[in-house]
Short mmCIF file of C-alpha atoms and ligand atoms in Angstrom, two decimals:
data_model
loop_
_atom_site.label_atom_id
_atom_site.label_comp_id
_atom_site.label_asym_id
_atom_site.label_seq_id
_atom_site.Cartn_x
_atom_site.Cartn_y
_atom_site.Cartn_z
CA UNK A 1 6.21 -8.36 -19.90
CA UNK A 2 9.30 -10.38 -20.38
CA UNK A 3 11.13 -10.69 -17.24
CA UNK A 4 14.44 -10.18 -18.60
CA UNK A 5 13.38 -6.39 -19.11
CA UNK A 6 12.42 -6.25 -15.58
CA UNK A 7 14.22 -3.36 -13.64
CA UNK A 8 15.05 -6.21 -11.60
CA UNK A 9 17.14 -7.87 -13.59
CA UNK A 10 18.43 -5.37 -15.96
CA UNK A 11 19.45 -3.94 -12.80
CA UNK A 12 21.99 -7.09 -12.13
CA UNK A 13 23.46 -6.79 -15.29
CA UNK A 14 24.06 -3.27 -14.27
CA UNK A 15 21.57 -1.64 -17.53
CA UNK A 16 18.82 -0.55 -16.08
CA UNK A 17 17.95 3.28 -17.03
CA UNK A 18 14.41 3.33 -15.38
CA UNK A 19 12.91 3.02 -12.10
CA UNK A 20 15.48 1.53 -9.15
CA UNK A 21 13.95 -2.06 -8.21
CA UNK A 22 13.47 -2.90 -4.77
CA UNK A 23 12.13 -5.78 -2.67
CA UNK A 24 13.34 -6.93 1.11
CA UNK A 25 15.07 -9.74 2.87
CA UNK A 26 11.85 -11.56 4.57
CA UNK A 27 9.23 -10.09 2.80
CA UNK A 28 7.16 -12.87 3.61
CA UNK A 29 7.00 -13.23 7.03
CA UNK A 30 5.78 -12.28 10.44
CA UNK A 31 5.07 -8.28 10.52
CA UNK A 32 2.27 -9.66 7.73
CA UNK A 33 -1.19 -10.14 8.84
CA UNK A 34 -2.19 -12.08 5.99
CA UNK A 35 1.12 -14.16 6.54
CA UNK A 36 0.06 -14.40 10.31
CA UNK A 37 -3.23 -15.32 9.12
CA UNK A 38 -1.90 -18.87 7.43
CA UNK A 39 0.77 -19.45 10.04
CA UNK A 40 -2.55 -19.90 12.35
CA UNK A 41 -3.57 -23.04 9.89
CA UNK A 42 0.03 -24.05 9.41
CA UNK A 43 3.34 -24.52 11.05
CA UNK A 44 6.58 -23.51 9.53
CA UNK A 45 7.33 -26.42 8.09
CA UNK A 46 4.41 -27.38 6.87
CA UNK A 47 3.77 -24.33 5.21
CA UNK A 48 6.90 -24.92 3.62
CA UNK A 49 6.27 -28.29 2.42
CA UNK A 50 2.84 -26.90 0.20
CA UNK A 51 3.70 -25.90 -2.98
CA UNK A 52 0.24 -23.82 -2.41
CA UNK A 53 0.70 -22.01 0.67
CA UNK A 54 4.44 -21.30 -0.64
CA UNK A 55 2.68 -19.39 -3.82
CA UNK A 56 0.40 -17.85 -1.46
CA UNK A 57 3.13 -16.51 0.80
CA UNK A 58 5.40 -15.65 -1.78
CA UNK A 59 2.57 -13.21 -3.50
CA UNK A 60 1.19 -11.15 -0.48
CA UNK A 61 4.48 -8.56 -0.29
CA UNK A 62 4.20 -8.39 -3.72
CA UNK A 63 0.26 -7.47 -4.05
CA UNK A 64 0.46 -5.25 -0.94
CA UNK A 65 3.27 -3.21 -1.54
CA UNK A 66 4.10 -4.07 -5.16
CA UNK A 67 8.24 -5.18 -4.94
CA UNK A 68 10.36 -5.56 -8.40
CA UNK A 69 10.93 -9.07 -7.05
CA UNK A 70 9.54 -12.56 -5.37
CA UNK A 71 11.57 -14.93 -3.34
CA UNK A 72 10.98 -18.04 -3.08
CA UNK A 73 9.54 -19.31 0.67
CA UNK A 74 11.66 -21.63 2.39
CA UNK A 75 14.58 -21.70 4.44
CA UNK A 76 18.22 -22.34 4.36
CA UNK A 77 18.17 -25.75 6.42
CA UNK A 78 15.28 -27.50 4.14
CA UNK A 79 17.88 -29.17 2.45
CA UNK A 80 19.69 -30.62 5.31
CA UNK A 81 17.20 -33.16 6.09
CA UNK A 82 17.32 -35.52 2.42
CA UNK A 83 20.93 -34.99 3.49
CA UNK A 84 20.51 -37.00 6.68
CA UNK A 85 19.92 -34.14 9.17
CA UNK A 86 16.89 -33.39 10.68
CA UNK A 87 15.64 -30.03 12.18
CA UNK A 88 12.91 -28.31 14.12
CA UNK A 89 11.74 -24.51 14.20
CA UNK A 90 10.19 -23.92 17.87
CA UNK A 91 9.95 -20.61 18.75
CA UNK A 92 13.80 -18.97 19.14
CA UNK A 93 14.69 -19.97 16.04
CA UNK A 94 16.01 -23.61 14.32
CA UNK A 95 17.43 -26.72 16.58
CA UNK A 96 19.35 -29.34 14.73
CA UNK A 97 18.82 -32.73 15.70
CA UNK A 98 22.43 -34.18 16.68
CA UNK A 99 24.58 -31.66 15.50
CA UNK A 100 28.18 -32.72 13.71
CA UNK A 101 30.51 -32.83 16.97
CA UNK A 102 33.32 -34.44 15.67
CA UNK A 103 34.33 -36.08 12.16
CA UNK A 104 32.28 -39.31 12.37
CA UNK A 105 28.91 -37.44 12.42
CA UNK A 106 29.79 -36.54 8.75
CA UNK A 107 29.39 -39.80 7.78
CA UNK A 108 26.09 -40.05 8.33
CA UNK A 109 25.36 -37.11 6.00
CA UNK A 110 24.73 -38.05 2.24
CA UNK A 111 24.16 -36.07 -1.07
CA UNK A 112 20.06 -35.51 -1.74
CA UNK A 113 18.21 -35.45 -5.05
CA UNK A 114 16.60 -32.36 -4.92
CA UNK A 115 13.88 -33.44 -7.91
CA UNK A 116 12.91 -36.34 -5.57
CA UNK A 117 13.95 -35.07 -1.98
CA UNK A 118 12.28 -31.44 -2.76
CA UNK A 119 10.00 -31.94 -5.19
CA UNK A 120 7.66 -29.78 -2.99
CA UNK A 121 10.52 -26.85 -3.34
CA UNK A 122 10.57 -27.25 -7.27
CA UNK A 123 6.60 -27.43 -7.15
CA UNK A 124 6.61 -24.30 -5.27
CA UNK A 125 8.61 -22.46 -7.81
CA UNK A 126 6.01 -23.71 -10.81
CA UNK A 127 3.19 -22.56 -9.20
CA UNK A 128 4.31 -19.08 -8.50
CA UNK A 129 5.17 -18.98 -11.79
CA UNK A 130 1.78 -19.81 -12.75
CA UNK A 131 0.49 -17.26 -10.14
CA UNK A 132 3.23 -14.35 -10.89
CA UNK A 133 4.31 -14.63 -13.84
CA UNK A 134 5.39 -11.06 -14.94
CA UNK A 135 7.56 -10.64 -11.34
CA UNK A 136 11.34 -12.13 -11.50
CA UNK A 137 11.60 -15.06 -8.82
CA UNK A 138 14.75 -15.18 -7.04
CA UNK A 139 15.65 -19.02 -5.64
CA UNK A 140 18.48 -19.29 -2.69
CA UNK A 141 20.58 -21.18 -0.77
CA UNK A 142 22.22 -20.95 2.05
CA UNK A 143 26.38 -20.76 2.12
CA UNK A 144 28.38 -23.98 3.71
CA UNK A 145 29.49 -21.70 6.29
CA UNK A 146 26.13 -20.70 6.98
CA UNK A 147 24.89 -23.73 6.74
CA UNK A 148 28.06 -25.78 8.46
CA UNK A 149 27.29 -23.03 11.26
CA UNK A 150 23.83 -24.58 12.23
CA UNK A 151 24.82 -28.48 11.13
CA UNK A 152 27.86 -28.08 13.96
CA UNK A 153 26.25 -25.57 16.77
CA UNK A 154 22.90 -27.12 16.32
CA UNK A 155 21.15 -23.66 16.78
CA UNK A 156 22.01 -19.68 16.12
CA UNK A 157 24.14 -18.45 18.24
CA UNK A 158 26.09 -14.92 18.46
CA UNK A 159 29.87 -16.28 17.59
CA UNK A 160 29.52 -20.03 16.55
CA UNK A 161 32.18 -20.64 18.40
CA UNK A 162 31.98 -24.55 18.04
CA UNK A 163 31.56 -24.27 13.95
CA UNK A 164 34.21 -21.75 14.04
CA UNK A 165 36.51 -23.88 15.99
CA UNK A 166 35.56 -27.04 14.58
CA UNK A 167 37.44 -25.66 11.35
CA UNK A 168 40.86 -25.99 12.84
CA UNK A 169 40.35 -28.90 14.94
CA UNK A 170 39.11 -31.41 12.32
CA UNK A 171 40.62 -29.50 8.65
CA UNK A 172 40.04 -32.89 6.47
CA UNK A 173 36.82 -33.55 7.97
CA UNK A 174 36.22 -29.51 7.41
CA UNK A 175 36.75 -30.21 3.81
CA UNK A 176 34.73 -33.27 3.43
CA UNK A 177 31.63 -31.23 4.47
CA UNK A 178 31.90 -28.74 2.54
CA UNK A 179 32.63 -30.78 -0.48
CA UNK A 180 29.79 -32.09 0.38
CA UNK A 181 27.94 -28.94 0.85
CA UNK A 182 29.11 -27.32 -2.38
CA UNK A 183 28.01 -30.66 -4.40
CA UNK A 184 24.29 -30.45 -3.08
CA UNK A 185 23.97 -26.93 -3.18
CA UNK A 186 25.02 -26.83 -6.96
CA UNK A 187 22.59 -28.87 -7.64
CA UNK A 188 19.64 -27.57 -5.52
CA UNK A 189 20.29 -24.00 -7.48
CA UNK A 190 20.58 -25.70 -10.62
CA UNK A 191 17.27 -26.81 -9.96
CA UNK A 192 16.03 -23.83 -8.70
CA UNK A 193 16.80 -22.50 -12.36
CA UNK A 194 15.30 -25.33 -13.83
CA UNK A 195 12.01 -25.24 -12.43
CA UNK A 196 11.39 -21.68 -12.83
CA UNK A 197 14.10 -19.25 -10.85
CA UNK A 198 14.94 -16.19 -12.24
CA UNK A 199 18.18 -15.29 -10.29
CA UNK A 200 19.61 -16.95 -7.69
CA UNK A 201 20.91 -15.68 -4.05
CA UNK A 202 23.16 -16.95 -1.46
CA UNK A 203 23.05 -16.30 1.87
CA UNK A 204 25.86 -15.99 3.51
CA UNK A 205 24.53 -14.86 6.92
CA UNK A 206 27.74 -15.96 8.94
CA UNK A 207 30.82 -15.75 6.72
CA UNK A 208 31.60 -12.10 8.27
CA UNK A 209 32.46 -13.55 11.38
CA UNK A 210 35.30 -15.35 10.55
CA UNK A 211 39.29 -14.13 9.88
CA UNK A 212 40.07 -12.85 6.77
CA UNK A 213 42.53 -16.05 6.11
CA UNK A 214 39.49 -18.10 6.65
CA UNK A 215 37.08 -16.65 5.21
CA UNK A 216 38.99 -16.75 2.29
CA UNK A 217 39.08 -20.52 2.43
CA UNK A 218 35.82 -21.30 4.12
CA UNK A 219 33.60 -18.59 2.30
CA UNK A 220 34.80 -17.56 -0.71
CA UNK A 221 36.21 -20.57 -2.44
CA UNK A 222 32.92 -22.65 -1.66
CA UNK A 223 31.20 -20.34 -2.70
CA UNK A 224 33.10 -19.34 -5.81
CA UNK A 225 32.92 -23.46 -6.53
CA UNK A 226 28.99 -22.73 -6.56
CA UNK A 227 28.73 -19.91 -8.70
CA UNK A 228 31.13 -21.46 -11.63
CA UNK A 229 29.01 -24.66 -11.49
CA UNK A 230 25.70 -22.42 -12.27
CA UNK A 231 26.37 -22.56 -16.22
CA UNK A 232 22.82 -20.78 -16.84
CA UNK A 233 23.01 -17.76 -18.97
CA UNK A 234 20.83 -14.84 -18.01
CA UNK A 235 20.30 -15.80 -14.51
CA UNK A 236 22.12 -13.39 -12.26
CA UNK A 237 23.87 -14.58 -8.99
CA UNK A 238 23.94 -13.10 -6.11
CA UNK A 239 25.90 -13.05 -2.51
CA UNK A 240 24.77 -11.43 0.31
CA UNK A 241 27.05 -11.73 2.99
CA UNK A 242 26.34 -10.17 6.32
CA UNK A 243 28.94 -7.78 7.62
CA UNK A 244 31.29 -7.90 4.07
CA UNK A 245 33.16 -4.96 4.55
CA UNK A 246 36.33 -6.61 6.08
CA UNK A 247 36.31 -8.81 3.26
CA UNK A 248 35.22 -6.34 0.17
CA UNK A 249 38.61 -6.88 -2.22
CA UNK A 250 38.20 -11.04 -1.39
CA UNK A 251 34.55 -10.65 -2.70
CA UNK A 252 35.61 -8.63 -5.53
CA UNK A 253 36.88 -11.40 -6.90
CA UNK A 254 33.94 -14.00 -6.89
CA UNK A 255 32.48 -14.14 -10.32
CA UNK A 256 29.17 -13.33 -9.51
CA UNK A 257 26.53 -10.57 -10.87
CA UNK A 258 25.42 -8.52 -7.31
CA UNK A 259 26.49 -8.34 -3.97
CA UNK A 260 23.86 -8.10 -1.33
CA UNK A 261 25.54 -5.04 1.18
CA UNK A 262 24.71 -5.31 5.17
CA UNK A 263 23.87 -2.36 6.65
CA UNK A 264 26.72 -1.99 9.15
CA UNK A 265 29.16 -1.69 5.89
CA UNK A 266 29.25 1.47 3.59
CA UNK A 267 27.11 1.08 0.19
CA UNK A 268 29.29 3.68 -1.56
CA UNK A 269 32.66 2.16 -0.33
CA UNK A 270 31.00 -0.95 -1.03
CA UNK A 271 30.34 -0.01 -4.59
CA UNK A 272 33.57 1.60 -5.47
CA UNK A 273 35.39 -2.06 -4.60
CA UNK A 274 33.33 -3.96 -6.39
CA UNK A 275 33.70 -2.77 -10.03
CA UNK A 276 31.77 -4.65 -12.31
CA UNK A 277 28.98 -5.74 -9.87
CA UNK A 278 25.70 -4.53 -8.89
CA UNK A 279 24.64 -3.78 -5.55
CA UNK A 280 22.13 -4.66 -3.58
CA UNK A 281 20.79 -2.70 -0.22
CA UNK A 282 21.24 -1.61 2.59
CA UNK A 283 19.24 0.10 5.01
CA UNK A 284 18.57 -0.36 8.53
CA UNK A 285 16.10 -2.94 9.32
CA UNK A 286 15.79 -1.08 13.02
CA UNK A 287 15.05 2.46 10.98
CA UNK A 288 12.07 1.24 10.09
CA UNK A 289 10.69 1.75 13.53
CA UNK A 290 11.30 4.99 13.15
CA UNK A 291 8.93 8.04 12.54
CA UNK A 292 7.62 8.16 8.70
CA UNK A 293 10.02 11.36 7.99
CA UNK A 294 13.17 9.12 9.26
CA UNK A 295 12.68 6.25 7.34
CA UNK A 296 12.52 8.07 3.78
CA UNK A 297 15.46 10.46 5.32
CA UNK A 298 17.29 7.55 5.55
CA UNK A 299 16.39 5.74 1.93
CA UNK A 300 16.77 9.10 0.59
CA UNK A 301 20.63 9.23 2.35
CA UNK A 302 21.27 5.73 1.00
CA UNK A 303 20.04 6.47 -2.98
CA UNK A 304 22.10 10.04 -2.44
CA UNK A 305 25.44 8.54 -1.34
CA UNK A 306 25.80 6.80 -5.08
CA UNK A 307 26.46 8.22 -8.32
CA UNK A 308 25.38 5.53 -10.30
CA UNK A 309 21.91 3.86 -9.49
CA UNK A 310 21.82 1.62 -12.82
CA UNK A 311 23.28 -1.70 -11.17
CA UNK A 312 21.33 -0.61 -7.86
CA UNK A 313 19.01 -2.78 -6.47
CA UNK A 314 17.26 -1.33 -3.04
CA UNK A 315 16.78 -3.63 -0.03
CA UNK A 316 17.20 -4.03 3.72
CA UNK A 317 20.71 -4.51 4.96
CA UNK A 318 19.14 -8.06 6.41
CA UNK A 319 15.89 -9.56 7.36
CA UNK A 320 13.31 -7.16 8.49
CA UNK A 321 11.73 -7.71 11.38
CA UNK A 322 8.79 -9.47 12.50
CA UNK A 323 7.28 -5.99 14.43
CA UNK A 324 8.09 -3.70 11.77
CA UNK A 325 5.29 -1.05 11.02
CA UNK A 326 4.27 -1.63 7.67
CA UNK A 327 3.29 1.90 6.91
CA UNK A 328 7.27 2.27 7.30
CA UNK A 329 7.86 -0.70 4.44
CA UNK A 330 5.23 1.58 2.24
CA UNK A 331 7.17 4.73 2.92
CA UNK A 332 10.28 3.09 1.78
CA UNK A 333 8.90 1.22 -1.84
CA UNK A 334 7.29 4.99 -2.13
CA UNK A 335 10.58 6.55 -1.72
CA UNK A 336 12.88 4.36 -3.93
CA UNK A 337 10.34 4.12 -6.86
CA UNK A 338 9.44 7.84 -6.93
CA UNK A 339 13.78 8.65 -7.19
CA UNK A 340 14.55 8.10 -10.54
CA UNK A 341 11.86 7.50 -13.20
O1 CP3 B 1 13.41 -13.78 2.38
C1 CP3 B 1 12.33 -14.38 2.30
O2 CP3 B 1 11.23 -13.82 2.46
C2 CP3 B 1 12.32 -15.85 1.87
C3 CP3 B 1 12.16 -16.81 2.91
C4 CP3 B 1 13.33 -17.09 3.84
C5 CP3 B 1 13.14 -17.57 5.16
N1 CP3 B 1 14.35 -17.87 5.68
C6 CP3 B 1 11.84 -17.74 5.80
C7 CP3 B 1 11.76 -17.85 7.27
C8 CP3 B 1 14.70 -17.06 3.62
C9 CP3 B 1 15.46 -16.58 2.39
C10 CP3 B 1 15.33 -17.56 4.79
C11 CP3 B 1 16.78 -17.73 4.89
C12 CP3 B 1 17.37 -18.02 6.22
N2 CP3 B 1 16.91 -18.88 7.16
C13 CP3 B 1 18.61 -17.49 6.65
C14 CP3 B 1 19.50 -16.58 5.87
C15 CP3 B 1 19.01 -15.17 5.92
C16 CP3 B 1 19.40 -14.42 7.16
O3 CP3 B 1 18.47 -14.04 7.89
O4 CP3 B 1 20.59 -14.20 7.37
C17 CP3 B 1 18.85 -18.03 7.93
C18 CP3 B 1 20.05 -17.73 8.79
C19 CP3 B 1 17.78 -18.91 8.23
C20 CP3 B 1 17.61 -19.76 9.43
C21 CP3 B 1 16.39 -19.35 10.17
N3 CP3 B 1 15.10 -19.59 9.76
C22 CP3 B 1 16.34 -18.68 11.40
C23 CP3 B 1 17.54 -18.20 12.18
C24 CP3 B 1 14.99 -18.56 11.72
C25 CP3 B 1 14.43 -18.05 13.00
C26 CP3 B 1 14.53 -16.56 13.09
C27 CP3 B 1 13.18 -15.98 12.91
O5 CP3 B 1 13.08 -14.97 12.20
O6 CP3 B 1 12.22 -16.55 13.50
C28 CP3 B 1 14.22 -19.09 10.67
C29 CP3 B 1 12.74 -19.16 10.56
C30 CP3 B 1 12.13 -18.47 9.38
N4 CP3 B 1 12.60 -18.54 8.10
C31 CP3 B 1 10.93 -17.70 9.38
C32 CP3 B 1 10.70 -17.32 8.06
C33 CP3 B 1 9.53 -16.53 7.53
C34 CP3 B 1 10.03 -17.47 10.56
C35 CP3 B 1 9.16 -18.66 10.68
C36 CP3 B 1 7.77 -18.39 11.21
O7 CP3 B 1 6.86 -18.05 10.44
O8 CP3 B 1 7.59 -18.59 12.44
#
């Protein structure tokens, strides 16, 4: 099958008349045994510097519980170090090495070459090509706020206060990083494309903490610089942003093919103010540790609450969670595949 006539991706173009697609935010990842199972031979990072073990990873969700879509294993902050910045993942999550504190710590930042810095990445995409061909692969990226949010705080944190302040403290040094951000992120997606990705997502896991007025500046035109640099027909962008209801008339306006929806915002409210787009999600990661009745309740709530289900792609509202019963995952690929079709 061509992938272009996946429900998938007729789906982002907002055509598809068959069965809704879904796939999740983490499929890959801890609540997996067989992903458990290689993280016992293999760290984080080196699992995701083998273009192997990413193909591996990348194809269990999709043989167990058959998803409309692969993403590509990684992580948002595996570009930062050809950039200059180095990172770690111990348990609790990423710590940056010297985090940017003031302006002079961008200088020591620099743009990467992602055919010779992530060859590994690129690598990764061929061979699950190779492996799954027939399944649309989505490549990512993370957002400069997202990422400018770990490069300044140095770890998650609930507010990122420091990133958030660091905006208004140091404004030109603000926009040198994320000129710098935008540069190499264009041309790690481009890439992406290049080497095999179907459609492309960015994460924008922290924009929806910021002010309107800044997230304006800080979110949206990046990320808007991104999208109008991706000059690949047929290869659908999307945004998730986490928490985009405040925001839903700015995001209207990015030229993009699908918004990813959280699940704190409303899907149909979400839908109505984005004419034009599809939509992508967004239930509950925590319902899923709910009782078997609940959880298709719940999917069944979220399909019901929209009239049109031909730009609808079905997802988690966010990453699902390492603990999560996968019976629950099964009920929920059960549920949105038997709807319609
Ligand atoms: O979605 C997928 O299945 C693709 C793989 C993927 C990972 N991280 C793998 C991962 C993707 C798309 C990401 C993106 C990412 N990474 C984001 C944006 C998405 C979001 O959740 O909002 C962010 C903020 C990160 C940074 C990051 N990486 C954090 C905060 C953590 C620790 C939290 C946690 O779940 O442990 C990671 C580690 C990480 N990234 C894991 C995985 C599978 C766990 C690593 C392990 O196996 O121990």
């Amino acid at each position: 099958m061509n992938v272009s006539d996946s429900s998938f991706i007729k789906a982002c173009y907002r055509r598809n008349d068959g069965r809704i697609p879904v796939w999740i935010m983490r499929q890959a990842g801890r609540y997996l045994p067989e992903y458990r199972a290689v993280r016992e031979k293999a760290s984080f990072l080196e699992l995701c510097q083998s273009p192997d073990l990413i193909a591996q990873v990348v194809r269990q969700p999709i043989e167990r519980f058959g998803f409309d879509a692969a993403i590509l294993f990684s992580d948002i902050l595996t570009m930062l170090a050809p950039m200059g910045m180095q990172f770690e993942f111990p348990e609790g999550g990423p710590r940056v090495q010297d985090p940017i504190r003031r302006p002079e710590d961008i200088d020591r930042l620099h743009d990467m070459d992602p055919v010779s810095d992530l060859n590994f990445v690129l690598d990764g995409i061929r061979q699950i090509k190779k492996e799954l061909p027939d399944t649309p692969l989505i490549g990512f990226a993370g957002s400069p706020f997202t990422l400018a949010c770990y490069m300044i705080e140095g770890m998650g944190s609930k507010s990122f206060d420091l990133a958030r302040r660091f905006l208004h403290q140091y404004p030109k040094a603000t926009e040198r990083l994320f000129e710098l951000l935008v540069d190499n992120i264009t041309r790690y997606l481009n890439a992406q494309i290049t080497a095999g990705a179907e459609a492309v997502q960015l994460f924008d896991s922290w924009g929806g903490m910021l002010s309107r007025e800044a997230y304006r500046r800080w979110s949206a035109e990046p990320i808007q610089q991104i999208f109008s640099r991706l000059d690949f027909d047929g290869v659908p962008r999307i945004l998730f942003v986490n928490n985009v209801a405040p925001y839903l008339d700015i995001v209207r306006d990015i030229d993009c093919e699908v918004v990813g929806v959280d699940f704190r915002t409303d899907l149909t409210a979400a839908a109505t103010a984005l004419p034009g787009k599809a939509v992508q999600g967004n239930l509950d990661p925590s319902v899923l540790f709910g009782e078997r009745e609940q959880v298709v309740t719940q999917t069944i709530r979220i399909l019901d609450s929209l009239d049109n289900h031909d730009n609808l792609i079905f997802n988690l509202g966010h990453g699902i969670q390492p603990e999560t019963p996968i019976a629950s995952v099964e009920a929920v690929v059960e549920t949105v595949h038997n709807y319609r079709g």
